[in-house]
PDB file of C-alpha atoms in Angstrom:
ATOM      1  CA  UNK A   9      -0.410   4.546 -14.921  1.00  0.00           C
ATOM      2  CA  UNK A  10      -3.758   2.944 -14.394  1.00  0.00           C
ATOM      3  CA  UNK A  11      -4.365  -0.756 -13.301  1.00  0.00           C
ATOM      4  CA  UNK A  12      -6.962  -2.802 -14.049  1.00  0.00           C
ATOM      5  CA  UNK A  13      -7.322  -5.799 -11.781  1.00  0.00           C
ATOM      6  CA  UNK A  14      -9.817  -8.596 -12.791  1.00  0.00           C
ATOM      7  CA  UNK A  15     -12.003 -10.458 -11.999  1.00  0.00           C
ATOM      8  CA  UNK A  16     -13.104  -8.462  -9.005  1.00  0.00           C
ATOM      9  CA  UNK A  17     -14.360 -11.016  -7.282  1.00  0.00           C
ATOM     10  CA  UNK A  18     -14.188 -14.666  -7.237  1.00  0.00           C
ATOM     11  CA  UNK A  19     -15.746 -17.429  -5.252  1.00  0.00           C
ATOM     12  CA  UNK A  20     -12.984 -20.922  -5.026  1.00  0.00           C
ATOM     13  CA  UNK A  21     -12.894 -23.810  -2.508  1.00  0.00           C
ATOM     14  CA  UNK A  22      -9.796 -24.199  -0.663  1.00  0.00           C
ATOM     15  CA  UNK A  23      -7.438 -25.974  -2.609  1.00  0.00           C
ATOM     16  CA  UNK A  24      -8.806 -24.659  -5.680  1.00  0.00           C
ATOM     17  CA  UNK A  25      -5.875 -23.095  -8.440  1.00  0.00           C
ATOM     18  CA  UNK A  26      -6.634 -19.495  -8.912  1.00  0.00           C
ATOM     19  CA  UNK A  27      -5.153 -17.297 -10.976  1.00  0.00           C
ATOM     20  CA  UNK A  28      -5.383 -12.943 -10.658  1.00  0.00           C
ATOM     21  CA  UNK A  29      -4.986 -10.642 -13.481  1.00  0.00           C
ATOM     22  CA  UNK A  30      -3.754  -6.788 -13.595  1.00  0.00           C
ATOM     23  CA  UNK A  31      -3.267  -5.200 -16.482  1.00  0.00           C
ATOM     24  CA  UNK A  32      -1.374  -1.601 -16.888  1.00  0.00           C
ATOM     25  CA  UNK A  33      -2.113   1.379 -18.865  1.00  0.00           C
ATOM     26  CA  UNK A  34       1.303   1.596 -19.672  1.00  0.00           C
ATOM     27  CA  UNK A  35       4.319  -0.761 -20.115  1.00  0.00           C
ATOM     28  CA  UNK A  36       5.788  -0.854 -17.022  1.00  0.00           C
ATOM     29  CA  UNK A  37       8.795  -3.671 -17.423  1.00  0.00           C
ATOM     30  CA  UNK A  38       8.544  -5.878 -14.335  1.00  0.00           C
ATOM     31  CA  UNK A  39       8.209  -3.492 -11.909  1.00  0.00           C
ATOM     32  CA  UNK A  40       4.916  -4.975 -10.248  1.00  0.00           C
ATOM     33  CA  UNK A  41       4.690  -6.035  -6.769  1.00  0.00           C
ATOM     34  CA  UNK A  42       1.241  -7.725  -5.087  1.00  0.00           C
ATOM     35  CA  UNK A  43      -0.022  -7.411  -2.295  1.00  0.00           C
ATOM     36  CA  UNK A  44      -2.509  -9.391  -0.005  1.00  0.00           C
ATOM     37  CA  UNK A  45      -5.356  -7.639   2.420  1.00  0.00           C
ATOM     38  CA  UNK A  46      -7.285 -10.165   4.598  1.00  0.00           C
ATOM     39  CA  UNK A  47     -10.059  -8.910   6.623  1.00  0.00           C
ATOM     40  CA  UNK A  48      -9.498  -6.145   9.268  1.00  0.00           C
ATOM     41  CA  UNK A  49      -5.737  -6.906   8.154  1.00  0.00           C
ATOM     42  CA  UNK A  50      -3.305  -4.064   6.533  1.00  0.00           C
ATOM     43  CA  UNK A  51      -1.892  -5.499   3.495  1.00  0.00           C
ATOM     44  CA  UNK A  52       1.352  -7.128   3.454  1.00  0.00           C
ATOM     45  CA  UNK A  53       3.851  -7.697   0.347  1.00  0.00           C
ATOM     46  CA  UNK A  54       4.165 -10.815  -1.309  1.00  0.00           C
ATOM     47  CA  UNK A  55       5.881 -10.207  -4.737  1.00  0.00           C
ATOM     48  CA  UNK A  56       8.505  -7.960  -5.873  1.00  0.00           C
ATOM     49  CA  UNK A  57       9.488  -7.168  -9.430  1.00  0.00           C
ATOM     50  CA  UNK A  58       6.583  -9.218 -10.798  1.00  0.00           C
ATOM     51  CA  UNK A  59       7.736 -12.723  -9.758  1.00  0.00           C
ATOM     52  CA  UNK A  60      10.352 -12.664  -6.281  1.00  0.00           C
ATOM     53  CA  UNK A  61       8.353 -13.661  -3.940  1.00  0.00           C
ATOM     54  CA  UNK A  62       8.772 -11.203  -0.341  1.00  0.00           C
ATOM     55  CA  UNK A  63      10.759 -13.371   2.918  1.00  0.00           C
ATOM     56  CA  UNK A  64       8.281 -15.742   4.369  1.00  0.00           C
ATOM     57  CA  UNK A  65       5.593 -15.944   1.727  1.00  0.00           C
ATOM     58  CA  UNK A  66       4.711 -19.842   0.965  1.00  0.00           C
ATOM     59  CA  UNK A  67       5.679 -21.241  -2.503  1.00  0.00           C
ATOM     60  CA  UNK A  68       2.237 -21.827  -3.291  1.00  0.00           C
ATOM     61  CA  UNK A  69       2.471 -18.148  -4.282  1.00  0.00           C
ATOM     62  CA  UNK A  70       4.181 -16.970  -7.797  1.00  0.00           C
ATOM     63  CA  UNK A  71       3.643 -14.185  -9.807  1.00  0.00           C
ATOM     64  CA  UNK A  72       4.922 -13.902 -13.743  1.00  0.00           C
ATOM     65  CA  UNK A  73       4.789 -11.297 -16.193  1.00  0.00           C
ATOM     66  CA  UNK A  74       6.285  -8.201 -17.977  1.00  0.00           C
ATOM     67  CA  UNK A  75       4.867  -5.140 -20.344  1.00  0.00           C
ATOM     68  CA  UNK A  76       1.555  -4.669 -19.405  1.00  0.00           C
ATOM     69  CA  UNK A  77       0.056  -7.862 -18.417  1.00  0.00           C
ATOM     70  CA  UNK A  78       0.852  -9.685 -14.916  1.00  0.00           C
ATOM     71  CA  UNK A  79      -0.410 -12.245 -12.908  1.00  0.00           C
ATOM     72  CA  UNK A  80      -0.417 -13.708  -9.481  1.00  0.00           C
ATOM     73  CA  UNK A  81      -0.948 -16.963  -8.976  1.00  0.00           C
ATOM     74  CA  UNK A  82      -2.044 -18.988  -6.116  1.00  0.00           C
ATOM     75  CA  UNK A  83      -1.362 -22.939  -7.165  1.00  0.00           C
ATOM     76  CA  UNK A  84      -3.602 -24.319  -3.824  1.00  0.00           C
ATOM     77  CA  UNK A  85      -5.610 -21.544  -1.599  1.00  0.00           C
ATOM     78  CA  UNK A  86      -5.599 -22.319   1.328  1.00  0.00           C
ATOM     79  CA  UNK A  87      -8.300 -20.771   4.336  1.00  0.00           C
ATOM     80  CA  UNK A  88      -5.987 -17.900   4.827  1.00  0.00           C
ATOM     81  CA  UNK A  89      -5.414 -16.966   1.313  1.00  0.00           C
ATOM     82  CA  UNK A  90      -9.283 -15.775   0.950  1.00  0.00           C
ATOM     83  CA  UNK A  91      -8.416 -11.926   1.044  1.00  0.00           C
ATOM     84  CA  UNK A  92      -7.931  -8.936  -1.417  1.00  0.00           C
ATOM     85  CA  UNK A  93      -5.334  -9.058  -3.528  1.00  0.00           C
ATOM     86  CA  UNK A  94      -3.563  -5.951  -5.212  1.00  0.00           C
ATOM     87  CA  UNK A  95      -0.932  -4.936  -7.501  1.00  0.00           C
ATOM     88  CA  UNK A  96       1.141  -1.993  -7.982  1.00  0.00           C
ATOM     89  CA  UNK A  97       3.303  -0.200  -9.899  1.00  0.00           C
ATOM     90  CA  UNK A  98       6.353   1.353  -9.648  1.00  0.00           C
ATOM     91  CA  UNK A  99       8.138   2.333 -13.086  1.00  0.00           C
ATOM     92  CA  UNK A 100       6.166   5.044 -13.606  1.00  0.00           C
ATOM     93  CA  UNK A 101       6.141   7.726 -11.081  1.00  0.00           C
ATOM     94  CA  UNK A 102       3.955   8.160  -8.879  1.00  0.00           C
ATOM     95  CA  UNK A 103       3.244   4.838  -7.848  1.00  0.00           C
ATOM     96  CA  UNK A 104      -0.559   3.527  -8.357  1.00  0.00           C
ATOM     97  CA  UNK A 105      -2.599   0.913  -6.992  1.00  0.00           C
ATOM     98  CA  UNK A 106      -5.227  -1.506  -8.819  1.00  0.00           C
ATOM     99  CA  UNK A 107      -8.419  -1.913  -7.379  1.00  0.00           C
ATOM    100  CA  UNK A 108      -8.408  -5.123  -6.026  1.00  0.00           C
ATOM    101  CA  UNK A 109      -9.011  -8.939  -6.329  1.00  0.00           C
ATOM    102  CA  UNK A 110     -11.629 -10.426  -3.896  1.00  0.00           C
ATOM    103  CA  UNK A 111     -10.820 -13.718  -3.039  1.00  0.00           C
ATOM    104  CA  UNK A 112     -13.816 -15.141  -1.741  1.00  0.00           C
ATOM    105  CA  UNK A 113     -14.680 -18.615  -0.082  1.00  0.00           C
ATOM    106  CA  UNK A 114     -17.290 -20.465  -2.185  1.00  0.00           C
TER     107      UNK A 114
ATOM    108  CA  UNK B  28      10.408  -7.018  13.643  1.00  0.00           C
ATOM    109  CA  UNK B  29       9.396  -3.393  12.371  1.00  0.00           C
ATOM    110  CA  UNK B  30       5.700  -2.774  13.567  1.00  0.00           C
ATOM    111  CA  UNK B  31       4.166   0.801  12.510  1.00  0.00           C
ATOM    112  CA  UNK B  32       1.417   2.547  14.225  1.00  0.00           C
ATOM    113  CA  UNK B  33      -1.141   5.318  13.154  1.00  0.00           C
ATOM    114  CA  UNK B  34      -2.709   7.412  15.767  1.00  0.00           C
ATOM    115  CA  UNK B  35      -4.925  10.777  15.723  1.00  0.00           C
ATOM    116  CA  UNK B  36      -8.120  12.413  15.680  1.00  0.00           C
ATOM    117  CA  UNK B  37     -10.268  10.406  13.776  1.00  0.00           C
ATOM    118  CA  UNK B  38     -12.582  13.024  12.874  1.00  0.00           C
ATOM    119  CA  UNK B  39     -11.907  16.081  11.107  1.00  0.00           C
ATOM    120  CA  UNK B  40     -14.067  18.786   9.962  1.00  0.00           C
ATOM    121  CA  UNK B  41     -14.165  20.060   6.548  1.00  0.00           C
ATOM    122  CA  UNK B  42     -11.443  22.670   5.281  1.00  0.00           C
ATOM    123  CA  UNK B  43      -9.756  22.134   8.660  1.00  0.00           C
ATOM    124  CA  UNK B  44      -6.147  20.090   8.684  1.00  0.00           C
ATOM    125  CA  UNK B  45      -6.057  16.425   8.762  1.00  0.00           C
ATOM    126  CA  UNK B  46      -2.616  15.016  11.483  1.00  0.00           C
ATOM    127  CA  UNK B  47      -1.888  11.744  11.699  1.00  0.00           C
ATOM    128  CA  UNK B  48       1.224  10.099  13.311  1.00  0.00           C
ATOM    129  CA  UNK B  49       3.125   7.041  12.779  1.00  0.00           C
ATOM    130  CA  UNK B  50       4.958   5.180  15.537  1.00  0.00           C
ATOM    131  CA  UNK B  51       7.857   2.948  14.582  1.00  0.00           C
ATOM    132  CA  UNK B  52       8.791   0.256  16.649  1.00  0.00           C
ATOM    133  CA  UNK B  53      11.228  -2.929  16.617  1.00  0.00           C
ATOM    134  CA  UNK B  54      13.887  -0.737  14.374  1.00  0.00           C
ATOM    135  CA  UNK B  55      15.337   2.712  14.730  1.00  0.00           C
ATOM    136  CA  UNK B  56      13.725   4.995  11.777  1.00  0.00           C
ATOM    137  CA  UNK B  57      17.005   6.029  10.943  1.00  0.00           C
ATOM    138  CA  UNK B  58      18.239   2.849  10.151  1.00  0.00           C
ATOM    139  CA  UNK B  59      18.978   1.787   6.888  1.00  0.00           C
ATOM    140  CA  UNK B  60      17.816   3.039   3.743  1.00  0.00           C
ATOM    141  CA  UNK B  61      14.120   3.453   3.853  1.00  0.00           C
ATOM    142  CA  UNK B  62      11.789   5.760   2.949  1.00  0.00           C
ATOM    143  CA  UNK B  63       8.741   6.713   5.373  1.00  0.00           C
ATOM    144  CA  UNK B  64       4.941   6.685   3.147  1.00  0.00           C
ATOM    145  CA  UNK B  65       1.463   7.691   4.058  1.00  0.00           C
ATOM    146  CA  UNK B  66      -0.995   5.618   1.486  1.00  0.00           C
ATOM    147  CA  UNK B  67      -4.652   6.076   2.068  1.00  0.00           C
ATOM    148  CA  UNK B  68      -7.632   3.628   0.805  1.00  0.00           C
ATOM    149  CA  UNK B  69     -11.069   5.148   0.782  1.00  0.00           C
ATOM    150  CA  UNK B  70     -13.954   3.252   0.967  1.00  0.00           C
ATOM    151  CA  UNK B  71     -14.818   1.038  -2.397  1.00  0.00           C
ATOM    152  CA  UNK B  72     -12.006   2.406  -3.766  1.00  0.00           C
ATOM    153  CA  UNK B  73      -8.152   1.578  -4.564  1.00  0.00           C
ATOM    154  CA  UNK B  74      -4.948   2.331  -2.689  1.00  0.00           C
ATOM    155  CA  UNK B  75      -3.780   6.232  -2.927  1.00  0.00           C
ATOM    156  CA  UNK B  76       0.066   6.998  -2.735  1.00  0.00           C
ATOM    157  CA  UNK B  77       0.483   9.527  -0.670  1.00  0.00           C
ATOM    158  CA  UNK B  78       4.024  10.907  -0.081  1.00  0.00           C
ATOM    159  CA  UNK B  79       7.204   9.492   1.758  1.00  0.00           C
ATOM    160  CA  UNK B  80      10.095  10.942   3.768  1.00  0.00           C
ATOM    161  CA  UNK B  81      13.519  10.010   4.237  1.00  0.00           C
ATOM    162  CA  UNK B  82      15.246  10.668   7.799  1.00  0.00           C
ATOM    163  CA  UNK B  83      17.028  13.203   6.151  1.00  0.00           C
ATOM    164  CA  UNK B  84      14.561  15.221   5.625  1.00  0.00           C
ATOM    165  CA  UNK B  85      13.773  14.521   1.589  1.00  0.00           C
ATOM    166  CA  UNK B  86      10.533  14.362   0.793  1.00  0.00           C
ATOM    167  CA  UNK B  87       7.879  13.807  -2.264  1.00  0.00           C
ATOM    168  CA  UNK B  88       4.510  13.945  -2.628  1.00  0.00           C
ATOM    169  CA  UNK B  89       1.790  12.817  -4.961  1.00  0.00           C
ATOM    170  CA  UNK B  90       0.833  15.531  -7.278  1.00  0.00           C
ATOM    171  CA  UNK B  91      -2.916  14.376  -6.648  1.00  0.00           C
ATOM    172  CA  UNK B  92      -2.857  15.806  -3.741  1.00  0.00           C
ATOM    173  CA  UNK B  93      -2.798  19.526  -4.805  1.00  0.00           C
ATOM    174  CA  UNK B  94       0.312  20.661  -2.589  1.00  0.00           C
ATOM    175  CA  UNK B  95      -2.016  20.071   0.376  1.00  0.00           C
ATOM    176  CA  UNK B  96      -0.036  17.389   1.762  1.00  0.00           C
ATOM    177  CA  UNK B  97       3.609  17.360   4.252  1.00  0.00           C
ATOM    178  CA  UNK B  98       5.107  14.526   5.992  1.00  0.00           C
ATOM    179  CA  UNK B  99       7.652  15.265   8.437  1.00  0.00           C
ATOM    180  CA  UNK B 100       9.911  13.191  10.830  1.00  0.00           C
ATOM    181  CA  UNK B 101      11.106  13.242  14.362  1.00  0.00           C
ATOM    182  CA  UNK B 102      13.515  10.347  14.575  1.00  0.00           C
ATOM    183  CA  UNK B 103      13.805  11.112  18.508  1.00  0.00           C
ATOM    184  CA  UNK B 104      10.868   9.534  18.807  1.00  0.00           C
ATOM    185  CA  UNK B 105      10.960   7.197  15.844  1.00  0.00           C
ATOM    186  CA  UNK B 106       8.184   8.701  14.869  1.00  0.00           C
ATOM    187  CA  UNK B 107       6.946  10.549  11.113  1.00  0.00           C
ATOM    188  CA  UNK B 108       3.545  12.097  10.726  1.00  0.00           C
ATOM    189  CA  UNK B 109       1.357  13.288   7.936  1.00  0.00           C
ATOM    190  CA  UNK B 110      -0.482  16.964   7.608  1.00  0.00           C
ATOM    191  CA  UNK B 111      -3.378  17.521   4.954  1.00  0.00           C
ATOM    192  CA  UNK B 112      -5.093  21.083   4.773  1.00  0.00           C
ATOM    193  CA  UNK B 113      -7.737  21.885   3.739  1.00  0.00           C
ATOM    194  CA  UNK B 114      -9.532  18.678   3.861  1.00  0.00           C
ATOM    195  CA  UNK B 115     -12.923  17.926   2.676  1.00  0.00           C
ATOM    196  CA  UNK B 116     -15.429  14.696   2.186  1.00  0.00           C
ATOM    197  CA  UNK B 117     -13.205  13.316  -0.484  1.00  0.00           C
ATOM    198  CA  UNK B 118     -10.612  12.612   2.093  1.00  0.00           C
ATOM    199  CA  UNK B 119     -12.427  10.204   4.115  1.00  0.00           C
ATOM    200  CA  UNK B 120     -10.347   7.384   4.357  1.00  0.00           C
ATOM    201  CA  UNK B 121      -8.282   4.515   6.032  1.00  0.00           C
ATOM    202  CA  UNK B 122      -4.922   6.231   5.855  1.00  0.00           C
ATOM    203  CA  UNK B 123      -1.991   3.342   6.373  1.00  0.00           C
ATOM    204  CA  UNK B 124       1.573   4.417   7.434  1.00  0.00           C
ATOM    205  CA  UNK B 125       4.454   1.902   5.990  1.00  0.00           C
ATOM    206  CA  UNK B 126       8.106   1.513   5.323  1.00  0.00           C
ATOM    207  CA  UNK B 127       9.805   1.535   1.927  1.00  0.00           C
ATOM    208  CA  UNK B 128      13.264   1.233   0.039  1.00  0.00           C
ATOM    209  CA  UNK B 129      14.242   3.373  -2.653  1.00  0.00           C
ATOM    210  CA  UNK B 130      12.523   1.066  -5.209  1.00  0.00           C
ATOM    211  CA  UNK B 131       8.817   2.160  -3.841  1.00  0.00           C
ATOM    212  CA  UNK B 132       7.746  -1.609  -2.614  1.00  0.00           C
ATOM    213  CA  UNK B 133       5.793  -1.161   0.443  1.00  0.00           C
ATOM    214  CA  UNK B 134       6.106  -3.414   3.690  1.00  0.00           C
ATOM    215  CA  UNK B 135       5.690  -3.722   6.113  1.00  0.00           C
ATOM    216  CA  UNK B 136       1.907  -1.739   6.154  1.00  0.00           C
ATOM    217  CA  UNK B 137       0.637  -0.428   9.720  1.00  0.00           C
ATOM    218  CA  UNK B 138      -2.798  -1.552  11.003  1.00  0.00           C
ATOM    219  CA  UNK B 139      -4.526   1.826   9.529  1.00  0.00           C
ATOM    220  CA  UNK B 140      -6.298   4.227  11.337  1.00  0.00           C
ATOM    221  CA  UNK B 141     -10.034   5.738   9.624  1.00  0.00           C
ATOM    222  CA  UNK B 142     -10.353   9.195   9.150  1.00  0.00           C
ATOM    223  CA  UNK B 143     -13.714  10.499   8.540  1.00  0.00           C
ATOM    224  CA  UNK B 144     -14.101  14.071   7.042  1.00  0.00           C
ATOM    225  CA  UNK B 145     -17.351  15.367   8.330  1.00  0.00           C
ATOM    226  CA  UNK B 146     -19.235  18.503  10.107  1.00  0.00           C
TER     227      UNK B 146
END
């Protein structure tokens, strides 16, 4: 299953409501998780199933969706949310990746 | 708090094997019921499933990787490691070692370590 994250970039101010696409190949229910890569960081979960957000991850944070089309949404960023953001899949085995979100600081 | 570590050569020459090892702290590896993966991210490009063990010995691999690929597990020293032959250029890449559950979510990810495939 191929995903297709866009934009690929984008440049917000903090505070700013941003809002990250990914779109699959193939339906793939709500089994979507995102992640988040800052800088020099490894990436860490923060959404399971399309919308749970993983232990610890601030409510600002939500994620909606089912099918094919998903998104993550960030209702306030905040300095620390300006990273790469990815989804993945999991219904369809193996597992895949999208490219990536850029999150960038304007 | 489960922290994972990636260590080995980071250089590698072409056609030769690629070993990487992961170091699990803060948990026993045997505990619970998680799987063990290798994903890889090359530069510019995407995150790459690699393959996962469990710490009884089950494993699976992705079939991108031409049956090149064997993770194995030594839960004496909490530790699981990754083999690639025959590696060339197109394996250049941060390879990450992380913990999943049955249901392929990843987390948490290890720091990464940066292979480069190169004479």
């Amino acid at each position: 299953v191929v995903l297709t994250q866009s934009p690929a970039a984008l440049s917000l101010s903090p505070g700013a409501r941003v809002t990250l696409s990914c779109r699959t190949s193939q339906s793939v229910d709500t089994y979507v998780a995102w992640y988040q890569q800052r800088p020099g960081q490894a990436p860490r979960l923060l959404m399971s199933d399309a919308s749970n957000r993983a232990a610890g991850i601030p409510a600002r944070f939500s994620g909606s969706g089912s099918g094919t089309d998903f998104t993550l949404t960030i209702s306030s960023l905040d300095p620390e949310d300006f990273a790469v953001y990815y989804c993945q899949q999991r219904r369809r085995w193996p597992p895949t990746f999208g490219g990536g979100t850029k999150v960038e600081i304007k | 708090q489960v922290q994972l570590q990636e260590s080995g050569p980071r250089l590698v020459k072409p056609s030769q094997t690629l070993s990487l090892t992961c170091t699990v702290s803060g948990a026993s590896i045997s505990s619970g019921s998680y799987y063990w993966s290798w994903i890889r991210q090359a530069a510019g490009k995407g995150l790459e499933w690699i393959g996962r063990i469990h710490t009884s010995g089950s494993t699976i691999y992705n079939p991108s990787l031409n049956s090149r690929g064997s993770i194995s597990v030594d839960t004496s020293k909490n530790q699981f490691s990754l083999r690639l032959t025959s590696v060339t250029a197109s394996d250049t890449a941060m390879y990450f070692c992380v913990r999943g559950g049955t249901d392929y979510w990843f987390d948490p990810w290890g720091q990464g370590t940066l292979v480069t495939v190169s004479s």
